[in-house]
Coordinates of C-alpha atoms and ligand atoms in Angstrom, one line a residue:
Chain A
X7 CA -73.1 -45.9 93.9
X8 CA -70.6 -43.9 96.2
X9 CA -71.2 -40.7 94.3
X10 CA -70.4 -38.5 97.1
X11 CA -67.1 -39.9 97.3
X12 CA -66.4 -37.9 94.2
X13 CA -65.8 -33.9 94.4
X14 CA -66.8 -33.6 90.3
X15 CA -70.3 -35.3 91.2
X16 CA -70.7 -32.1 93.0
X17 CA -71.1 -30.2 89.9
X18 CA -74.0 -30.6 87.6
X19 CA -72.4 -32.6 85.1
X20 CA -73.1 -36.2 83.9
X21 CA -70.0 -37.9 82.7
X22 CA -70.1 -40.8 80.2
X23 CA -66.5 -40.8 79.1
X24 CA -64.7 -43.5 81.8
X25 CA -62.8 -45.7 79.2
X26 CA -61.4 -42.6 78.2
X27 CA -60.1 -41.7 82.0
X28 CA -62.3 -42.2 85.1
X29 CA -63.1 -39.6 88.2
X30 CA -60.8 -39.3 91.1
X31 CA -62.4 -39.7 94.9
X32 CA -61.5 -37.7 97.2
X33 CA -59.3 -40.3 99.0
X34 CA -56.9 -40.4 95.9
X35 CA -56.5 -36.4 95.5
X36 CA -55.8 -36.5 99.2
X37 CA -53.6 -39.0 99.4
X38 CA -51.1 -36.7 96.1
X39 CA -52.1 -33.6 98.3
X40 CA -50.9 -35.5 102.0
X41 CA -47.5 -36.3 99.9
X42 CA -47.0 -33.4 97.9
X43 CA -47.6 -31.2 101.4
X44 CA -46.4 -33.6 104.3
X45 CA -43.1 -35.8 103.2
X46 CA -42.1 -34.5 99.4
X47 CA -38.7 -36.5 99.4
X48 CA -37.1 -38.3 97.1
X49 CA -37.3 -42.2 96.8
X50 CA -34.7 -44.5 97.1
X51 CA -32.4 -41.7 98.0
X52 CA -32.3 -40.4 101.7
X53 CA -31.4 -41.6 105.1
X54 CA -33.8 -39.4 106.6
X55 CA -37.3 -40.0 108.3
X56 CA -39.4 -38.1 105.7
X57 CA -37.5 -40.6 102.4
X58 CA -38.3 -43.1 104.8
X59 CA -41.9 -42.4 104.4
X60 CA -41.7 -42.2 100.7
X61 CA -40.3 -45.4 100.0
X62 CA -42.8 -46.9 102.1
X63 CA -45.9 -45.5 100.7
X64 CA -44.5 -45.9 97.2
X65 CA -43.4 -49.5 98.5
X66 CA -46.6 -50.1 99.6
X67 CA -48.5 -49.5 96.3
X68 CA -46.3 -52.1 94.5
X69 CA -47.6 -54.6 97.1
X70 CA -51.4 -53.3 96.3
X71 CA -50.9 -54.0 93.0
X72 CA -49.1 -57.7 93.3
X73 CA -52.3 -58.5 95.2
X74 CA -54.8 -56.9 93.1
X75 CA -53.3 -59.2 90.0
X76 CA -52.2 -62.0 92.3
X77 CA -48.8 -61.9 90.7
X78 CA -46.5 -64.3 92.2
X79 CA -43.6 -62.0 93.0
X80 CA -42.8 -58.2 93.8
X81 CA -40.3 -57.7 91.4
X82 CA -43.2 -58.7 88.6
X83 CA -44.6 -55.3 88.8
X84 CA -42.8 -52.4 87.3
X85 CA -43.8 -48.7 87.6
X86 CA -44.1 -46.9 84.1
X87 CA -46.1 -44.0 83.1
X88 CA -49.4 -46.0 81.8
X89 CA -50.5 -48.5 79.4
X90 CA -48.8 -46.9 76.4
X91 CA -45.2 -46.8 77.9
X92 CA -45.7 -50.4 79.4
X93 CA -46.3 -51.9 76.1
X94 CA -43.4 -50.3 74.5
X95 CA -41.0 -51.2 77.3
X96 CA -42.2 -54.8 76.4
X97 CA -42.2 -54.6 72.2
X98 CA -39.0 -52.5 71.9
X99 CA -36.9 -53.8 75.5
X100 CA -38.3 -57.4 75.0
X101 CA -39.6 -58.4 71.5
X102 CA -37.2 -56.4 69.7
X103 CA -34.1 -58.7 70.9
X104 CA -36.2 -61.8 70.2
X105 CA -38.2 -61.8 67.2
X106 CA -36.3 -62.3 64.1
X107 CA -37.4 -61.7 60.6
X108 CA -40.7 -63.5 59.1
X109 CA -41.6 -64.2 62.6
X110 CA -45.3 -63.3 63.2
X111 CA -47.2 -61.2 65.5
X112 CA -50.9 -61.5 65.9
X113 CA -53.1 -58.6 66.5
X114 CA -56.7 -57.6 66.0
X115 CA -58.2 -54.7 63.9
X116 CA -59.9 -53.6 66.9
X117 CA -56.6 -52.8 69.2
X118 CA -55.4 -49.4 70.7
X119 CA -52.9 -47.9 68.7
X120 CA -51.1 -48.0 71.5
X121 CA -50.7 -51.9 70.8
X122 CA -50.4 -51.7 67.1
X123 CA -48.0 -48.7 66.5
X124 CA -45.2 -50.4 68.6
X125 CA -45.2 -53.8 66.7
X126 CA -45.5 -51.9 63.3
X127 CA -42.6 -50.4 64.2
X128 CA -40.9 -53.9 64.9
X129 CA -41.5 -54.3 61.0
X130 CA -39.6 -51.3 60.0
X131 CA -36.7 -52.5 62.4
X132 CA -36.9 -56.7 62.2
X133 CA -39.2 -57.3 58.7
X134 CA -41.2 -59.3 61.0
X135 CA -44.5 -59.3 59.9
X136 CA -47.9 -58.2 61.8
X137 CA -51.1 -60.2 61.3
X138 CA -54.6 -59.9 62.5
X139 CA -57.2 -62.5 64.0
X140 CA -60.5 -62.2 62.4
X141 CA -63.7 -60.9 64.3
X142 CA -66.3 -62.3 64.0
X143 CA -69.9 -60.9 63.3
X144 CA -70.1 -59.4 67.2
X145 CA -66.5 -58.1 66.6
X146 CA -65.7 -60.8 69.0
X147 CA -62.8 -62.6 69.1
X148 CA -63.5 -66.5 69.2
X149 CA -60.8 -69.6 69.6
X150 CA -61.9 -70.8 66.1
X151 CA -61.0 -67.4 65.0
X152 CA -57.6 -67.8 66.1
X153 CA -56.8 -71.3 65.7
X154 CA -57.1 -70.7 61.9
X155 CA -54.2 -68.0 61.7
X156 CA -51.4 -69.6 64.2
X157 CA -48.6 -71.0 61.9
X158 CA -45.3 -72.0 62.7
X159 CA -44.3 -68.2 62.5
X160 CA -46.4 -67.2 64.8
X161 CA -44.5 -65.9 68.1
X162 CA -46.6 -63.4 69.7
X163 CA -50.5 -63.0 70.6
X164 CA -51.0 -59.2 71.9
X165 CA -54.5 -58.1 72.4
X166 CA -56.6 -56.2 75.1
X167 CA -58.3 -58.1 77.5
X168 CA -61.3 -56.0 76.9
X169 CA -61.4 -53.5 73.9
X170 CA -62.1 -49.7 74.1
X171 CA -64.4 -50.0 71.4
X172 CA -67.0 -53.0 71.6
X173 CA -66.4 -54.0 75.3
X174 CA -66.1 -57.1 75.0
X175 CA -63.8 -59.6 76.8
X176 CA -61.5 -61.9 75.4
X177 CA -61.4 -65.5 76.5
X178 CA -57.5 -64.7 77.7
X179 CA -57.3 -68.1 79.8
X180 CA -58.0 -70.2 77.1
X181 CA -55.6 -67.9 74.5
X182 CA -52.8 -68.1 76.8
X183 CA -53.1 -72.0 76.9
X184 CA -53.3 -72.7 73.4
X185 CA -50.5 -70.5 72.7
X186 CA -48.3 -71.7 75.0
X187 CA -48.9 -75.2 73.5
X188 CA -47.4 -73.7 70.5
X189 CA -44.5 -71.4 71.9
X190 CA -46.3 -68.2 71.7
X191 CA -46.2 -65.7 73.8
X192 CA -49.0 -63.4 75.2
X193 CA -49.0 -59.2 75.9
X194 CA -52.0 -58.5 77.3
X195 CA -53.6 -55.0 77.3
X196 CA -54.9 -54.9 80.0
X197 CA -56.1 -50.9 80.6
X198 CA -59.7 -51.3 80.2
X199 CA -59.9 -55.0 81.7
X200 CA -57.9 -53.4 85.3
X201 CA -60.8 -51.0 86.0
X202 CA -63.8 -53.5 85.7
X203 CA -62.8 -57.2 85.8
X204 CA -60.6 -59.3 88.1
X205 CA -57.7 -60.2 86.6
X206 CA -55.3 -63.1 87.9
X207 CA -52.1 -63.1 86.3
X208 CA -51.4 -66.5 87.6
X209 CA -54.5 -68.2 86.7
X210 CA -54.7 -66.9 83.2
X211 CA -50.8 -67.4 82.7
X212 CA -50.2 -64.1 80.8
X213 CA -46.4 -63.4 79.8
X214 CA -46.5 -59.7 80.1
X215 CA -49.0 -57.2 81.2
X216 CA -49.2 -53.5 81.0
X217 CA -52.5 -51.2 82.4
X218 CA -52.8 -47.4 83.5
X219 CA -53.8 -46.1 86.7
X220 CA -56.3 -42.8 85.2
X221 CA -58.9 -45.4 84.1
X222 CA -59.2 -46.8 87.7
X223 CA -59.7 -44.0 89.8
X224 CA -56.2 -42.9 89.9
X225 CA -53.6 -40.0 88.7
X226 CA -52.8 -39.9 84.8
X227 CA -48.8 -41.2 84.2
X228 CA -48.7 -44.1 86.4
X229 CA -49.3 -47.6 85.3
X230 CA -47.9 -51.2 85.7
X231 CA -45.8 -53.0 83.3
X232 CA -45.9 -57.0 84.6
X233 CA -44.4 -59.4 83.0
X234 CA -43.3 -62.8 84.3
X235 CA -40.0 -62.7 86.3
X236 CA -37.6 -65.1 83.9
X237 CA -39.2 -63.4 81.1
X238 CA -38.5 -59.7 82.8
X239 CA -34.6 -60.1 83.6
X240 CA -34.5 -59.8 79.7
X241 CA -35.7 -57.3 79.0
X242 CA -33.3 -54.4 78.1
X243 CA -34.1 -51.1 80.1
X244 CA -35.4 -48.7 77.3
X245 CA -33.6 -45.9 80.1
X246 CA -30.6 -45.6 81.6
X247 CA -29.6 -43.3 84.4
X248 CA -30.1 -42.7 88.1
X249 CA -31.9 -45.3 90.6
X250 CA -31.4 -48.0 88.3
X251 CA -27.7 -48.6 88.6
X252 CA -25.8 -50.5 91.5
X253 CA -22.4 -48.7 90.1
X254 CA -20.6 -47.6 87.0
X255 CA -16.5 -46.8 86.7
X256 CA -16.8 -46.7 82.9
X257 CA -18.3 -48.2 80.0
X258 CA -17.4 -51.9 80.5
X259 CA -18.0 -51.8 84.3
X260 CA -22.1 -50.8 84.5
X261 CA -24.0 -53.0 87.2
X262 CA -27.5 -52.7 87.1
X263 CA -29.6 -52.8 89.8
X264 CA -32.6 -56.3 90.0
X265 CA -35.7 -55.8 89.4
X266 CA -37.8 -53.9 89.4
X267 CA -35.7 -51.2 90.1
X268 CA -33.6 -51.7 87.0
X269 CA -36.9 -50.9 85.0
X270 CA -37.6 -47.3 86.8
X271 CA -34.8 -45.0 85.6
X272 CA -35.1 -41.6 87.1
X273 CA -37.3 -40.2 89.7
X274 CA -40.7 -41.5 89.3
X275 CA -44.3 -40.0 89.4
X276 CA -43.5 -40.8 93.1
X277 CA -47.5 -38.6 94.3
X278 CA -48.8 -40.8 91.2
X279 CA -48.0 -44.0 92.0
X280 CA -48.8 -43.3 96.1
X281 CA -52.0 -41.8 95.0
X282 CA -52.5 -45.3 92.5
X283 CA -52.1 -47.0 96.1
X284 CA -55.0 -45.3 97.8
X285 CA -57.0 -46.1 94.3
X286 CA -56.3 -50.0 94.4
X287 CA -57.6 -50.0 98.4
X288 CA -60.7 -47.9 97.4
X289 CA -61.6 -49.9 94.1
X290 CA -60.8 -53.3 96.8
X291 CA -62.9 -52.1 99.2
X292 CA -66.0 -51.5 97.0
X293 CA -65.0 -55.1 94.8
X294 CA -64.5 -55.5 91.5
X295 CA -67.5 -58.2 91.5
X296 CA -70.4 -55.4 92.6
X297 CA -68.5 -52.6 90.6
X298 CA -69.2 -55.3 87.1
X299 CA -72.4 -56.1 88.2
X300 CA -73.7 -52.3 88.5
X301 CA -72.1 -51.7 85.0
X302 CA -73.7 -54.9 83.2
X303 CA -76.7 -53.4 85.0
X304 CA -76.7 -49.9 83.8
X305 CA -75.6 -50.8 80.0
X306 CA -78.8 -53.5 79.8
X307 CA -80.8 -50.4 81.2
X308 CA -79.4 -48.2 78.8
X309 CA -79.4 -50.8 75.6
X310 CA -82.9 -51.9 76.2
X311 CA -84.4 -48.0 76.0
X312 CA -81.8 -47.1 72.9
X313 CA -83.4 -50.1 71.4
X314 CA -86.7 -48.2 71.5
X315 CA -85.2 -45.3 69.9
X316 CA -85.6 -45.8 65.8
X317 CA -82.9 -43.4 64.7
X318 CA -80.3 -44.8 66.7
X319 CA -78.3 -47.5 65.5
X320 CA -76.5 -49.6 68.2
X321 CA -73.0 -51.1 67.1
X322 CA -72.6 -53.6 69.9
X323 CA -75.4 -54.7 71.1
X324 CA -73.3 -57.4 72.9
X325 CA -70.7 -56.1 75.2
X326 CA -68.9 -57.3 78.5
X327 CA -68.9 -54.2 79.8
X328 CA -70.1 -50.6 80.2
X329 CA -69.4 -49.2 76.7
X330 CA -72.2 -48.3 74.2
X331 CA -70.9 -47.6 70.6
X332 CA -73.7 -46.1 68.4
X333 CA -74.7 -43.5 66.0
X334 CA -77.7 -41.6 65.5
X335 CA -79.1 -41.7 62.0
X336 CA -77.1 -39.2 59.2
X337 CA -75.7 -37.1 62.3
X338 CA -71.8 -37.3 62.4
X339 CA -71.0 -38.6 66.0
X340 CA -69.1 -35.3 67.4
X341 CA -72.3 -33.3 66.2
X342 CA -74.1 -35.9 68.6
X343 CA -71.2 -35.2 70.9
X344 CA -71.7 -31.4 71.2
X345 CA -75.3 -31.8 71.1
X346 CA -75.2 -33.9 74.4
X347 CA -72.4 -31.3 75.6
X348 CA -74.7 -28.3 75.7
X349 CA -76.3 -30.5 78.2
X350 CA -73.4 -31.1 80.0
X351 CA -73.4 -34.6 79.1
X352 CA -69.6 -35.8 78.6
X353 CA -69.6 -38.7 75.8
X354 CA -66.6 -39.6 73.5
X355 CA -67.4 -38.9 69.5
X356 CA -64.8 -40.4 67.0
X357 CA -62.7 -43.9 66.0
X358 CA -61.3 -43.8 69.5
X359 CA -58.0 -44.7 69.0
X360 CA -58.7 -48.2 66.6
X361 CA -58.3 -46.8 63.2
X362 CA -58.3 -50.0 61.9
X363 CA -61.4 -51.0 63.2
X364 CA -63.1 -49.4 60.5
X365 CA -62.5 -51.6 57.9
X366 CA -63.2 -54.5 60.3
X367 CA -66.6 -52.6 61.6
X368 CA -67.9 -50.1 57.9
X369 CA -68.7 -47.3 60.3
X370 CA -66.0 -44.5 60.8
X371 CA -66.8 -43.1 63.8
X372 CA -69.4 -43.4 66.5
X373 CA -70.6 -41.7 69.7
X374 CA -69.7 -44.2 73.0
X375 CA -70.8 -43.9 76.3
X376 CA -68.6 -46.1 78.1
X377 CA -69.9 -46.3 81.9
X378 CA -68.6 -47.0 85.9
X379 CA -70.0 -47.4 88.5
X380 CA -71.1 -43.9 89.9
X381 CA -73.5 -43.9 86.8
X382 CA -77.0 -43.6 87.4
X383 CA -80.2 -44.9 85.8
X384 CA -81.0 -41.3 86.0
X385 CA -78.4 -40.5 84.0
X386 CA -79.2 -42.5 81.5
X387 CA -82.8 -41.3 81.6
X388 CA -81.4 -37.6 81.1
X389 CA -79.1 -39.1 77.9
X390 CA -81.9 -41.2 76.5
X391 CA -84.6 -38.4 76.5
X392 CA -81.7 -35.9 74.7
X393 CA -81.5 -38.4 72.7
X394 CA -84.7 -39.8 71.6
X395 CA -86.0 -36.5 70.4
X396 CA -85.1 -36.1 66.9
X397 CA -85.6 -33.1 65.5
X398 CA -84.0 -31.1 69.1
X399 CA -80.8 -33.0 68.0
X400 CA -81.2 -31.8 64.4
X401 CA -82.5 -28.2 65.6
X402 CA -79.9 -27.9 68.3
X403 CA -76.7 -29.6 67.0
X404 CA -75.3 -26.5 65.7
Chain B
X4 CA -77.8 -11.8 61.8
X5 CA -80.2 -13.8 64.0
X6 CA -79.7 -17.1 65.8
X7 CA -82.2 -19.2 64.2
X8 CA -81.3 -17.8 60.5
X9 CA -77.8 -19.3 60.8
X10 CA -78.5 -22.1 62.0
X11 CA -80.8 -22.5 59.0
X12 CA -78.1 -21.6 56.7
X13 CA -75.9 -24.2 58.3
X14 CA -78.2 -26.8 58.2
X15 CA -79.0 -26.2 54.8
X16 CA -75.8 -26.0 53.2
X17 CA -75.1 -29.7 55.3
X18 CA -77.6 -31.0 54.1
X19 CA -76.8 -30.2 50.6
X20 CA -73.5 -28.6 50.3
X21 CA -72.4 -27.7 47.4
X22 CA -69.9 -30.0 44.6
X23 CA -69.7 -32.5 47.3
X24 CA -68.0 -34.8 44.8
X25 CA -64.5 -35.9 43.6
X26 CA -62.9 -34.5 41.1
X27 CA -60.9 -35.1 37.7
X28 CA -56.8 -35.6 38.0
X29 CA -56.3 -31.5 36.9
X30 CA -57.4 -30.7 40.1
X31 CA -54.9 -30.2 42.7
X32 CA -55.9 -32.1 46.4
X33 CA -55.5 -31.1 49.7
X34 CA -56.4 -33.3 52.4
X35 CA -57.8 -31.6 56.0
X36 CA -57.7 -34.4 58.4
X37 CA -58.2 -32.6 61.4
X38 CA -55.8 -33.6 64.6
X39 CA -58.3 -32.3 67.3
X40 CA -61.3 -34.1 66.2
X41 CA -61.9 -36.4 63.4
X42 CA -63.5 -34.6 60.8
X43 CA -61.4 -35.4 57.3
X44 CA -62.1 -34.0 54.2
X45 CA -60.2 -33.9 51.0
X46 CA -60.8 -30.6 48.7
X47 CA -60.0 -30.6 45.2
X48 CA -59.1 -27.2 43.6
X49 CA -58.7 -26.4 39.7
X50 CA -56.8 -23.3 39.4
X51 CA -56.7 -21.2 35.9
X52 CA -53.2 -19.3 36.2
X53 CA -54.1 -16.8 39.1
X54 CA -58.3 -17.4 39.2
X55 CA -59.9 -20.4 40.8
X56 CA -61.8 -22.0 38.6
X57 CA -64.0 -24.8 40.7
X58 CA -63.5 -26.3 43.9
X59 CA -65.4 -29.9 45.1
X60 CA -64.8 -31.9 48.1
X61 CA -64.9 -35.0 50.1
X62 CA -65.3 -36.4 53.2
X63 CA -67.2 -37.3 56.8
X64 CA -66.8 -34.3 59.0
X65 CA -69.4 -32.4 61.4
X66 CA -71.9 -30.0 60.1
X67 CA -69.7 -27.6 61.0
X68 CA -67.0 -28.4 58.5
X69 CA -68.8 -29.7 56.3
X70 CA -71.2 -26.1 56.2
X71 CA -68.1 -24.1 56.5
X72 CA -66.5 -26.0 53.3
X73 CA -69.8 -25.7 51.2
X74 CA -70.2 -21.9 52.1
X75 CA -66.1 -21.2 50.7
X76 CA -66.8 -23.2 47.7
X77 CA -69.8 -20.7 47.2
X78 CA -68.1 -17.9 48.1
X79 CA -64.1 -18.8 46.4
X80 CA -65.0 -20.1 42.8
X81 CA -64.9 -17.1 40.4
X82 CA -62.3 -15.4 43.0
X83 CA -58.2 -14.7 42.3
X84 CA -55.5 -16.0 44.2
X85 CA -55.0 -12.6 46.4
X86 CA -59.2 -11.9 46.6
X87 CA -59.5 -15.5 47.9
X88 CA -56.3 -15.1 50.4
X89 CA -58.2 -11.7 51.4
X90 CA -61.3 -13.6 52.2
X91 CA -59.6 -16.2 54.5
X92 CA -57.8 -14.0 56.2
X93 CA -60.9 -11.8 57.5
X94 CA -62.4 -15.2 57.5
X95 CA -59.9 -15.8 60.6
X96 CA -60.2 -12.9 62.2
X97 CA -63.8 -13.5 62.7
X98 CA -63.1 -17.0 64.2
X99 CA -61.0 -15.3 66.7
X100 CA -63.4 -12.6 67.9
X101 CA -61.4 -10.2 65.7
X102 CA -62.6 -7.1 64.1
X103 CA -63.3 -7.7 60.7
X104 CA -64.5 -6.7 57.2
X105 CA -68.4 -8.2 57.8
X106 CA -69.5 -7.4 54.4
X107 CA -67.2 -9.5 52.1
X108 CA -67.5 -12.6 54.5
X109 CA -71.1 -12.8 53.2
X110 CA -72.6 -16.2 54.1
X111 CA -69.3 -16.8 55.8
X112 CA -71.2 -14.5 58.9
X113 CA -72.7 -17.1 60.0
X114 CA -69.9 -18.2 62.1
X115 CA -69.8 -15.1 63.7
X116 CA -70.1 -15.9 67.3
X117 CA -68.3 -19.6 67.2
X118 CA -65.3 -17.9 68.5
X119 CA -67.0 -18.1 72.1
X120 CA -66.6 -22.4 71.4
X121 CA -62.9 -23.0 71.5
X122 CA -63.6 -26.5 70.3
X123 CA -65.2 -25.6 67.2
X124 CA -63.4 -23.2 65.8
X125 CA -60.8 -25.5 64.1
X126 CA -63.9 -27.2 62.7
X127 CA -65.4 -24.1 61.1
X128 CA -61.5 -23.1 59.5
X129 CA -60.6 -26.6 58.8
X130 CA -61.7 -25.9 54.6
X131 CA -60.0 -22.7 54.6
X132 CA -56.8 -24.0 55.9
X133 CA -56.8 -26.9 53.3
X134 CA -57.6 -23.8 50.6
X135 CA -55.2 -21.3 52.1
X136 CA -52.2 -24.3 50.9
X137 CA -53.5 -25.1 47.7
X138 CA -52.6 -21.7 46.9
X139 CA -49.6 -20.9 48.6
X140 CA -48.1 -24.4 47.3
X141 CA -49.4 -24.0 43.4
Ligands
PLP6 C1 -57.4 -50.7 75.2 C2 -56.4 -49.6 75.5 N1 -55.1 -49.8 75.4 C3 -54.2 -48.8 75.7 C4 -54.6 -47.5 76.1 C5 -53.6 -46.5 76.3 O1 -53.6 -46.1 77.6 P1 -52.7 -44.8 78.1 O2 -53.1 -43.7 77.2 O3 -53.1 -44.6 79.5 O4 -51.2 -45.2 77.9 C6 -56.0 -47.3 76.2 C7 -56.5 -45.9 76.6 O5 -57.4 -45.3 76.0 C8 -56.9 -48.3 75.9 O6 -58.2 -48.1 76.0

């Protein structure tokens, strides 16, 4: 759906690779090019008409994305530059003052390094120590599960709400409930959960949140660090410098500004995060409901005809989403990759990004096809028959 | 050499490349994990003063690396330090569209026109680069 709403469509190219980064409509390209070419000010800065107009556009998108997470108060959500720098502002400006050592962390083998390398980190720095919640045969990741790994150590749950590699969603409501029973906190990654589901910051009680604007239609380096406001105002600014002081004489006299501000040091991706504005209005005005709905649709459509195919071997054959992880039979994945390419067929080949899935999972790598909601059922019919023919993949891989 | 001839020798030496297989503790090890895609293969090389002596390897990479390895190991054993250093060089030069010396390449032509796929090439030098240390390093 809305396909001409997206210049790349023009081309003759089928693209497969959304939990990677999505397409940009036109709106959001014309909303950076109206900045970039109308009112390029500074922020926070001037006392002239055109900063005017920046602060309120950039204003503006911080109001988008309260209501699009229903978070209970502006100074919740913090610009950063995407998922990755959200969750470090959280481990190293948050975590790292209060964790001590032997206090746990609970992860899962199949997270984005981009929530794993941060806490391993916290182990070379606190000795506190990182542990994993099992999968289970779906790679899901079930209450039971988790239950049987909280101990008294145990200070920190941080998991995606929907992983990059299976798709599937975790029950976060429930997670954040039991933990908080037991004085643990919860990080959610949220980067491929933003793009597809709902997601109610209030009603699933999350501590801290962090997703990037690229996977839901907008620029790449902007994203949203939230994290509950008592829990925010300690958390140390990881930078220090202009827009995020009130005033400074010397060392002993540095006032900070509140929040949010405090958290966005410099001048930020200001066309980024007013483009991220006009991406929140167009993913609102489509709905997040219908956009799921045409993605569960599409991967059944796809699923049911790979499931014909005998050389293909599907890894998740339950999902919550649009991502298909398979393999074709004794073909390396980025052969299947380049195969598909010649067609100009863009699909992902490799462990993408959860290295330590593959214990958890046996396979190294696979191909996925991870899916939104300009897809087509034709597109899928031009994958499918690419792939279903054996010997061209063999004949034609290299 | 013609298209479909290549592709036959590629396939062929995927399929069965040649001492795909680890090797004793004499042998010195490089490992080739590759940063722009994921191919990762570990070569094992037992030098005899300035002469290879036998090169196996290791690994899950694409055909093309995995060809590419099987074809140096075919081409390398046998070979001294400097012929071998020789070889990789015009090796490169190929991958870059570069004039080069067609005959000693042998096999090795195969990848002659890979340099028109930017994302390949590191896949068809990735055993080379792995080889190319061994030797400065030992
Ligand atoms: C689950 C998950 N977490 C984190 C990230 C990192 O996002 P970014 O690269 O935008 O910081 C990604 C992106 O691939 C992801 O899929």
């Amino acid at each position: 759906m809305n396909r001409e709403d997206f210049p790349l469509l023009k081309q003759d190219i089928i693209y497969f690779d959304n939990s990677a980064t999505s397409l940009k409509p036109k709106v959001v390209i014309d909303a950076i090019n109206d900045y970039y070419t109308n009112y390029p000010a500074n922020a926070h800065r001037g006392d002239y008409d055109l900063s005017y107009k920046v602060d309120q556009a950039y204003e503006n998108t911080r109001e988008l994305v309260k209501e699009f997470i229903n978070a209970r108060y502006l100074e919740e959500i913090v610009f950063t530059s995407g998922t990755t720098q959200g969750l470090n502002m959280i481990v190293k400006g948050f975590f790292k003052e209060y964790l001590e050592e032997d206090d746990e962390v609970l992860i899962t083998k199949a997270e984005h390094a981009s929530n794993v390398l941060p806490w391993f980190k916290l182990v070379e720095d606190l000795n506190i120590k990182v542990n994993y919640i099992p999968l289970d045969s779906n790679y899901y990741l079930t209450m039971d599960n988790l239950k049987k790994v909280v101990n008294e150590h145990t200070k920190v749950i941080s998991i995606a709400g929907i992983t990059n590699v299976i798709g599937d969603e975790r029950p976060i409501k429930e997670i954040c409930e039991y933990a908080h029973q037991h004085n643990i906190f919860v990080v959610l990654d949220a980067a491929q959960m933003a793009p597809h589901k709902k997601i109610d910051v209030q009603d699933l009680d999350v501590d801290f949140l962090a997703f990037s604007a690229h996977k839901m239609l907008g620029p790449t380096g902007v994203g949203v660090l939230y994290g509950k406001k008592e829990l925010l105002e300690h958390l140390i600014p990881l930078e220090f410098g202009g827009g995020m002081n009130e005033s400074f004489d010397n060392p002993n006299e540095v006032y900070l500004k509140p929040l949010p501000l405090r958290l966005e040091a410099g001048t930020q991706n200001i066309a980024g995060v007013i483009g991220f504005g006009a991406a929140i209005k167009y993913l609102n005005n489509i709905g997040l409901d219908k956009i799921h709905n045409h993605e569960l649709m599409l991967r059944k459509y796809l699923i049911d005809k790979l499931l014909k195919i005998k050389h293909i071997d599907i890894i998740n054959l339950e999902s919550d989403s649009g991502i298909v992880a398979f393999n074709v039979n004794k073909v390396f994945s980025q052969d299947v990759a380049y195969y598909l390419n010649k067609y100009n067929i863009c699909v992902r080949a490799g462990n993408h990004c959860a290295k330590i899935l593959k214990n958890a999972v046996g396979v190294t790598n696979t191909v996925r096809v991870s899916l939104y909601f300009y897809n087509t059922t034709e597109e899928i019919d031009s994958l499918v028959e690419l792939l279903s023919n054996y010997d061209k993949i063999l004949s034609e891989m290299v | 050499m013609d298209r479909e001839l290549k592709r036959e020798i590629i396939m062929e030496h995927y399929m069965h490349p040649k001492n795909r297989k680890r090797a004793s503790d004499d042998y010195e090890k490089v490992n080739t994990a590759n940063s722009s895609c994921i191919d990762n293969i570990d070569i094992y090389i037992k030098f005899d003063n300035n002469v290879i002596k036998d090169i196996t390897f290791e690994g899950e990479a694409c055909a093309i690396s995995i060809s590419s390895t099987s074809i140096m190991i075919k081409n390398l054993i046998g070979k001294t330090k400097e012929e071998a250093l020789e070889y990789i060089n015009e090796f490169e030069k190929m991958v870059e569209g570069q004039e080069y010396n067609v005959d000693l390449l042998k096999e090795g032509n195969v990848y002659d026109d890979i340099y028109k796929q930017g994302n390949r090439k590191t896949c068809a030098t990735l055993p080379y680069r792995g080889l190319k240390k061994a030797i400065m390093d030992n």
